[in-house]
CSV table of C-alpha atoms in Angstrom, one decimal:
chain,number,residue,atom,x,y,z
A,1,MET,CA,27.0,21.0,21.4
A,2,PRO,CA,26.4,18.3,19.0
A,3,LEU,CA,28.4,15.6,18.1
A,4,LEU,CA,29.2,13.4,15.4
A,5,GLN,CA,29.8,10.2,14.0
A,6,THR,CA,31.1,8.4,11.2
A,7,ARG,CA,30.3,6.6,8.6
A,8,GLY,CA,31.7,4.3,6.4
A,9,ALA,CA,34.6,4.4,4.5
A,10,GLY,CA,36.5,7.4,3.4
A,11,SER,CA,37.4,10.4,5.0
A,12,ALA,CA,34.1,11.8,5.0
A,13,ARG,CA,33.3,8.7,6.6
A,14,GLY,CA,35.9,10.0,7.8
A,15,PHE,CA,33.6,10.2,9.6
A,16,GLY,CA,31.5,10.7,8.8
A,17,PHE,CA,28.5,11.7,9.8
A,18,SER,CA,27.3,14.2,12.0
A,19,ALA,CA,24.7,14.1,14.7
A,20,THR,CA,23.8,16.9,16.8
A,21,GLN,CA,22.0,17.5,20.1
A,22,ALA,CA,18.4,18.8,20.0
A,23,GLY,CA,18.8,22.4,18.5
A,24,GLY,CA,22.3,21.8,17.1
A,25,GLY,CA,23.5,22.7,13.9
A,26,GLY,CA,25.4,19.7,13.0
A,27,CYS,CA,29.1,19.0,12.6
A,28,ASP,CA,30.2,22.5,12.8
A,29,GLY,CA,32.1,22.7,15.9
A,30,THR,CA,35.8,23.4,16.6
A,31,VAL,CA,37.7,20.2,15.8
A,32,GLY,CA,37.5,16.9,13.9
A,33,ILE,CA,39.6,13.8,14.9
A,34,PHE,CA,40.4,11.6,12.0
A,35,GLY,CA,41.8,7.8,12.3
A,36,LEU,CA,43.9,7.4,9.2
A,37,GLY,CA,43.6,3.7,8.7
A,38,PHE,CA,46.4,1.1,8.3
A,39,SER,CA,48.2,2.7,11.3
A,40,THR,CA,47.6,4.0,14.7
A,41,THR,CA,47.9,7.5,13.7
A,42,ARG,CA,45.2,10.1,14.1
A,43,ASN,CA,44.9,13.8,12.9
A,44,LYS,CA,43.1,16.7,14.4
A,45,TYR,CA,41.6,19.1,12.1
A,46,THR,CA,40.9,22.5,13.3
A,47,TYR,CA,37.9,24.1,11.5
A,48,ALA,CA,38.8,27.9,12.2
A,49,THR,CA,42.1,27.6,10.5
A,50,CYS,CA,41.7,24.6,8.2
A,51,THR,CA,44.8,23.0,9.6
A,52,SER,CA,45.7,19.6,10.5
A,53,THR,CA,48.2,17.9,12.6
A,54,ALA,CA,49.3,14.6,14.1
A,55,SER,CA,51.2,16.3,17.0
A,56,GLY,CA,49.8,15.9,20.5
A,57,VAL,CA,46.9,13.7,19.1
A,58,GLY,CA,46.2,10.4,21.1
A,59,ALA,CA,46.9,7.4,18.8
A,60,ALA,CA,44.9,4.3,18.3
A,61,SER,CA,45.7,1.4,20.7
A,62,GLY,CA,46.8,-0.7,17.7
A,63,THR,CA,47.2,-0.6,13.9
A,64,ASN,CA,43.7,-0.7,12.3
A,65,GLN,CA,41.5,0.1,9.2
A,66,LEU,CA,37.9,-0.3,8.3
A,67,GLY,CA,36.6,1.2,11.6
A,68,ALA,CA,33.8,3.5,12.7
A,69,ALA,CA,33.3,6.3,15.2
A,70,ALA,CA,30.6,8.2,17.1
A,71,GLY,CA,30.8,10.7,19.7
A,72,ASN,CA,29.4,13.7,21.6
A,73,SER,CA,30.7,17.2,22.7
A,74,THR,CA,33.4,15.8,24.9
A,75,LEU,CA,34.6,12.4,23.6
A,76,GLY,CA,34.6,10.1,20.5
A,77,ILE,CA,34.3,6.3,20.5
A,78,PHE,CA,36.6,4.6,17.8
A,79,ALA,CA,35.7,1.0,16.9
A,80,LEU,CA,39.0,-0.1,15.5
A,81,GLY,CA,37.6,-2.5,13.1
A,82,SER,CA,40.1,-4.7,11.1
A,83,VAL,CA,43.5,-5.4,12.8
A,84,PRO,CA,46.3,-7.5,11.7
A,85,GLY,CA,44.9,-11.0,12.0
A,86,GLY,CA,41.2,-10.1,11.4
A,87,GLY,CA,38.3,-8.5,13.1
A,88,SER,CA,38.3,-6.9,16.5
A,89,THR,CA,36.1,-6.0,19.4
A,90,THR,CA,38.5,-3.2,20.5
A,91,ARG,CA,37.2,0.4,20.8
A,92,ASN,CA,39.0,3.5,22.0
A,93,LYS,CA,37.7,6.6,23.8
A,94,TYR,CA,39.1,9.9,22.6
A,95,THR,CA,38.7,12.8,25.0
A,96,TYR,CA,38.8,16.1,23.0
A,97,ALA,CA,39.9,18.5,25.9
A,98,THR,CA,43.1,16.5,26.6
A,99,CYS,CA,43.7,14.9,23.1
A,100,THR,CA,44.1,11.7,24.9
A,101,SER,CA,42.8,8.1,23.8
A,102,ALA,CA,42.1,5.3,26.2
A,103,SER,CA,40.4,2.0,26.2
A,104,ALA,CA,36.8,1.9,25.8
A,105,THR,CA,34.2,-1.0,26.3
A,106,SER,CA,34.5,-3.5,23.7
A,107,SER,CA,31.9,-4.6,21.1
A,108,SER,CA,29.8,-7.7,21.5
A,109,VAL,CA,31.5,-9.5,18.7
A,110,LYS,CA,34.4,-9.0,16.5
A,111,SER,CA,33.7,-6.6,13.5
A,112,ALA,CA,35.5,-5.6,10.5
A,113,GLY,CA,34.7,-4.1,6.9
A,114,SER,CA,33.6,-0.4,7.8
A,115,PRO,CA,30.2,-1.0,9.0
A,116,GLY,CA,29.3,2.6,10.0
A,117,ALA,CA,28.1,4.4,13.2
A,118,ALA,CA,25.6,7.2,14.1
A,119,GLY,CA,24.6,8.6,17.4
A,120,ASN,CA,23.2,11.6,19.4
A,121,SER,CA,24.6,13.3,22.4
A,122,THR,CA,24.0,10.3,24.7
A,123,ARG,CA,24.7,7.2,22.8
A,124,GLY,CA,26.2,5.9,19.7
A,125,ILE,CA,24.8,3.2,17.5
A,126,PHE,CA,27.6,0.8,15.9
A,127,ALA,CA,26.7,-1.6,13.1
A,128,ILE,CA,28.8,-4.8,13.5
A,129,ALA,CA,30.0,-6.2,10.0
A,130,CYS,CA,31.8,-9.5,9.0
A,131,SER,CA,32.0,-11.1,12.5
A,132,CYS,CA,34.6,-13.7,11.9
A,133,PHE,CA,34.0,-13.7,8.2
A,134,VAL,CA,30.1,-14.0,8.6
A,135,GLY,CA,27.7,-11.4,7.8
A,136,THR,CA,25.7,-10.2,10.7
A,137,THR,CA,22.7,-7.9,11.4
A,138,THR,CA,24.0,-7.0,14.9
A,139,ARG,CA,24.3,-3.4,16.2
A,140,ASN,CA,25.7,-2.3,19.6
A,141,LYS,CA,24.6,0.7,21.6
A,142,TYR,CA,27.2,2.6,23.4
A,143,THR,CA,26.3,4.8,26.2
A,144,TYR,CA,28.7,7.7,26.7
A,145,SER,CA,27.8,8.6,30.4
A,146,THR,CA,28.4,4.9,31.6
A,147,ASP,CA,30.8,3.7,29.1
A,148,THR,CA,28.7,0.7,28.5
A,149,SER,CA,28.0,-1.2,25.3
A,150,THR,CA,25.1,-3.6,24.6
A,151,ALA,CA,23.4,-5.5,21.7
A,152,THR,CA,20.3,-6.1,23.7
A,153,GLY,CA,17.3,-4.3,22.6
A,154,VAL,CA,19.1,-2.7,19.9
A,155,GLY,CA,17.3,-2.6,16.4
A,156,VAL,CA,19.0,-4.9,14.0
A,157,ALA,CA,19.9,-4.3,10.5
A,158,SER,CA,17.3,-5.5,7.7
A,159,PHE,CA,19.7,-8.2,6.5
A,160,ALA,CA,23.1,-9.7,7.2
A,161,THR,CA,25.9,-7.5,6.1
A,162,CYS,CA,29.7,-8.1,5.8
A,163,GLY,CA,30.6,-4.3,5.7
A,164,GLY,CA,30.9,-1.4,3.4
A,165,GLY,CA,28.3,0.7,5.2
A,166,SER,CA,28.1,4.3,6.1
A,167,ALA,CA,25.7,6.4,8.3
A,168,ALA,CA,24.4,10.0,8.9
A,169,GLY,CA,21.8,11.4,11.3
A,170,ASN,CA,20.7,13.9,13.6
A,171,SER,CA,19.5,14.1,17.3
A,172,THR,CA,16.5,11.7,16.8
A,173,LEU,CA,17.6,9.3,14.1
A,174,GLY,CA,20.4,7.7,12.1
A,175,ILE,CA,20.3,6.6,8.4
A,176,PHE,CA,22.4,3.6,7.8
A,177,THR,CA,23.5,2.5,4.4
A,178,VAL,CA,23.5,-1.3,5.0
A,179,GLY,CA,26.5,-2.1,2.6
A,180,LYS,CA,27.6,-5.5,1.3
A,181,GLN,CA,24.8,-8.1,1.7
A,182,THR,CA,26.0,-11.7,2.3
A,183,SER,CA,23.5,-13.3,0.1
A,184,GLY,CA,26.0,-13.3,-2.7
A,185,GLY,CA,28.4,-15.2,-0.6
A,186,TYR,CA,31.6,-14.1,1.0
A,187,PRO,CA,33.8,-12.6,-0.5
A,188,ASN,CA,31.7,-11.7,-3.3
A,189,PRO,CA,28.5,-10.3,-1.8
A,190,PHE,CA,25.4,-8.6,-3.3
A,191,PHE,CA,25.6,-4.9,-3.3
A,192,ASN,CA,22.5,-3.1,-3.0
A,193,THR,CA,20.7,0.4,-2.5
A,194,VAL,CA,19.0,-0.4,0.9
A,195,ARG,CA,19.1,2.0,3.8
A,196,ASN,CA,17.8,1.7,7.4
A,197,LYS,CA,16.5,4.2,9.8
A,198,TYR,CA,17.3,3.9,13.3
A,199,THR,CA,15.2,5.8,15.9
A,200,TYR,CA,17.1,6.3,19.0
A,201,ALA,CA,14.1,6.9,21.5
A,202,THR,CA,12.7,3.5,20.6
A,203,CYS,CA,16.0,1.7,19.6
A,204,ALA,CA,14.0,0.5,16.5
A,205,SER,CA,15.3,0.1,13.0
A,206,THR,CA,13.3,-0.2,9.8
A,207,ALA,CA,14.0,-0.3,6.0
A,208,SER,CA,10.3,0.5,5.4
A,209,GLY,CA,9.7,3.9,3.9
A,210,VAL,CA,13.4,4.9,3.8
A,211,GLY,CA,14.7,6.6,0.7
A,212,ALA,CA,17.1,4.2,-1.1
A,213,ALA,CA,20.5,5.1,-2.6
A,214,SER,CA,20.2,6.1,-6.3
A,215,GLN,CA,22.4,3.1,-7.3
A,216,ALA,CA,23.8,-0.1,-5.6
A,217,SER,CA,27.2,0.6,-4.0
A,218,TYR,CA,29.3,0.0,-0.9
A,219,ASN,CA,32.3,1.5,0.9
A,220,GLY,CA,30.7,5.1,0.8
A,221,SER,CA,30.8,7.7,3.5
A,222,ALA,CA,28.4,10.3,4.8
A,223,ALA,CA,28.1,13.7,6.6
A,224,GLY,CA,25.2,15.7,7.6
A,225,ASN,CA,23.6,18.3,9.8
A,226,SER,CA,20.2,18.4,11.6
A,227,THR,CA,18.1,18.3,8.5
A,228,ARG,CA,19.8,16.3,5.9
A,229,GLY,CA,22.7,13.8,5.2
A,230,ILE,CA,24.9,13.6,2.2
A,231,PHE,CA,26.0,10.1,1.1
A,232,ALA,CA,29.0,9.7,-1.1
A,233,LEU,CA,28.0,6.2,-2.7
A,234,GLY,CA,31.7,5.0,-2.9
A,235,VAL,CA,32.3,1.9,-5.1
A,236,ASN,CA,29.4,0.9,-7.7
A,237,GLY,CA,27.7,-2.5,-7.4
A,238,CYS,CA,28.3,-3.8,-10.9
A,239,ALA,CA,30.9,-6.4,-11.9
A,240,CYS,CA,33.7,-3.8,-12.6
A,241,GLN,CA,33.3,-2.4,-9.1
A,242,LEU,CA,34.5,1.2,-10.1
A,243,ASN,CA,34.8,4.1,-7.6
A,244,ILE,CA,32.1,6.6,-8.5
A,245,THR,CA,31.6,10.3,-7.8
A,246,ILE,CA,27.9,10.1,-7.2
A,247,ARG,CA,26.4,11.7,-4.0
A,248,ASN,CA,22.8,11.5,-2.5
A,249,LYS,CA,21.0,14.0,-0.4
A,250,TYR,CA,18.8,12.4,2.2
A,251,THR,CA,16.3,14.6,3.8
A,252,TYR,CA,15.3,13.3,7.2
A,253,SER,CA,11.9,14.9,7.7
A,254,THR,CA,10.5,13.3,4.5
A,255,ASP,CA,12.6,10.2,4.4
A,256,THR,CA,13.5,11.0,0.6
A,257,SER,CA,16.8,10.6,-1.2
A,258,THR,CA,17.9,12.2,-4.4
A,259,ALA,CA,21.0,12.5,-6.7
A,260,SER,CA,19.4,15.4,-8.6
A,261,GLY,CA,21.1,18.8,-8.0
A,262,VAL,CA,23.6,17.2,-5.3
A,263,ALA,CA,27.4,18.2,-6.2
A,264,SER,CA,29.6,15.1,-7.2
A,265,ALA,CA,32.9,14.4,-5.9
A,266,SER,CA,35.8,16.0,-7.8
A,267,SER,CA,37.1,12.6,-8.9
A,268,ASN,CA,36.5,8.9,-8.7
A,269,THR,CA,40.2,7.9,-7.7
A,270,GLY,CA,40.9,6.2,-4.5
A,271,GLY,CA,39.6,3.4,-2.3
A,272,PRO,CA,37.2,3.0,0.2
A,273,GLY,CA,36.7,6.0,2.4
A,274,ALA,CA,36.3,4.4,5.8
A,275,GLY,CA,38.9,2.0,5.0
A,276,VAL,CA,41.3,4.8,4.8
A,277,SER,CA,40.1,7.3,7.2
A,278,TRP,CA,37.3,7.8,9.8
A,279,ALA,CA,36.7,10.4,12.4
A,280,THR,CA,34.4,12.2,14.7
A,281,CYS,CA,33.5,15.9,14.9
A,282,VAL,CA,32.0,17.8,17.4
A,283,ASN,CA,30.5,21.2,18.4
A,284,THR,CA,32.1,22.4,21.6
């Protein structure tokens, strides 16, 4: 009964990522819940029938976009991200059994810009991005059993980011694409290839020894199982800022990343994934 998470931007990020409990097989359960972005609407996708519906699916508490999500086998925590007027601290708790959405513990600071989230069966790690238009390294740990959230003792990002990140992982670690680095100056930051590895048992984060992306990018998305994560790079980091089709495979056991032999996306059209859609999926 694993669980999942989200990642960055598109619908793969759509959420995005999938973390599993020990011995779990990844995000291969019965349903996925997708927040569509620019609205309060969510869709429930049933894997067995390849069908999707908005009917009877608990909506977000407000119009939002560029959010993130993580969860386990019973619930998903959705950080709403950008709302009309700017960033938000609001989170919703979605209960799979009843298809209902309710208030969840807020983040420690406002966040926007599709920062990414990953987790395991007990907690979700939420990156914070563009707090009040200022880049930040902050992450929050959300504990599902107590519905509590904290930034205390949580490993921070290796540099300040203003969004465009993604994440995938398994039951022991999460791999975070850090996204847009603010050293370039908001709103034209520096795009990079950096990833961080977050270890749940120690609440520690590092960029050392972590396989980098094959090219600079942001607003990607990610999904995975217990052995590897597939990262769609999103928008390239050159001046033209084009959507690209490249995907990378990240192998958790070796901390290596490659684009070689990894199937690319069918087209490079569309905007940032997580900005449009994000989701949690879960084994039940």
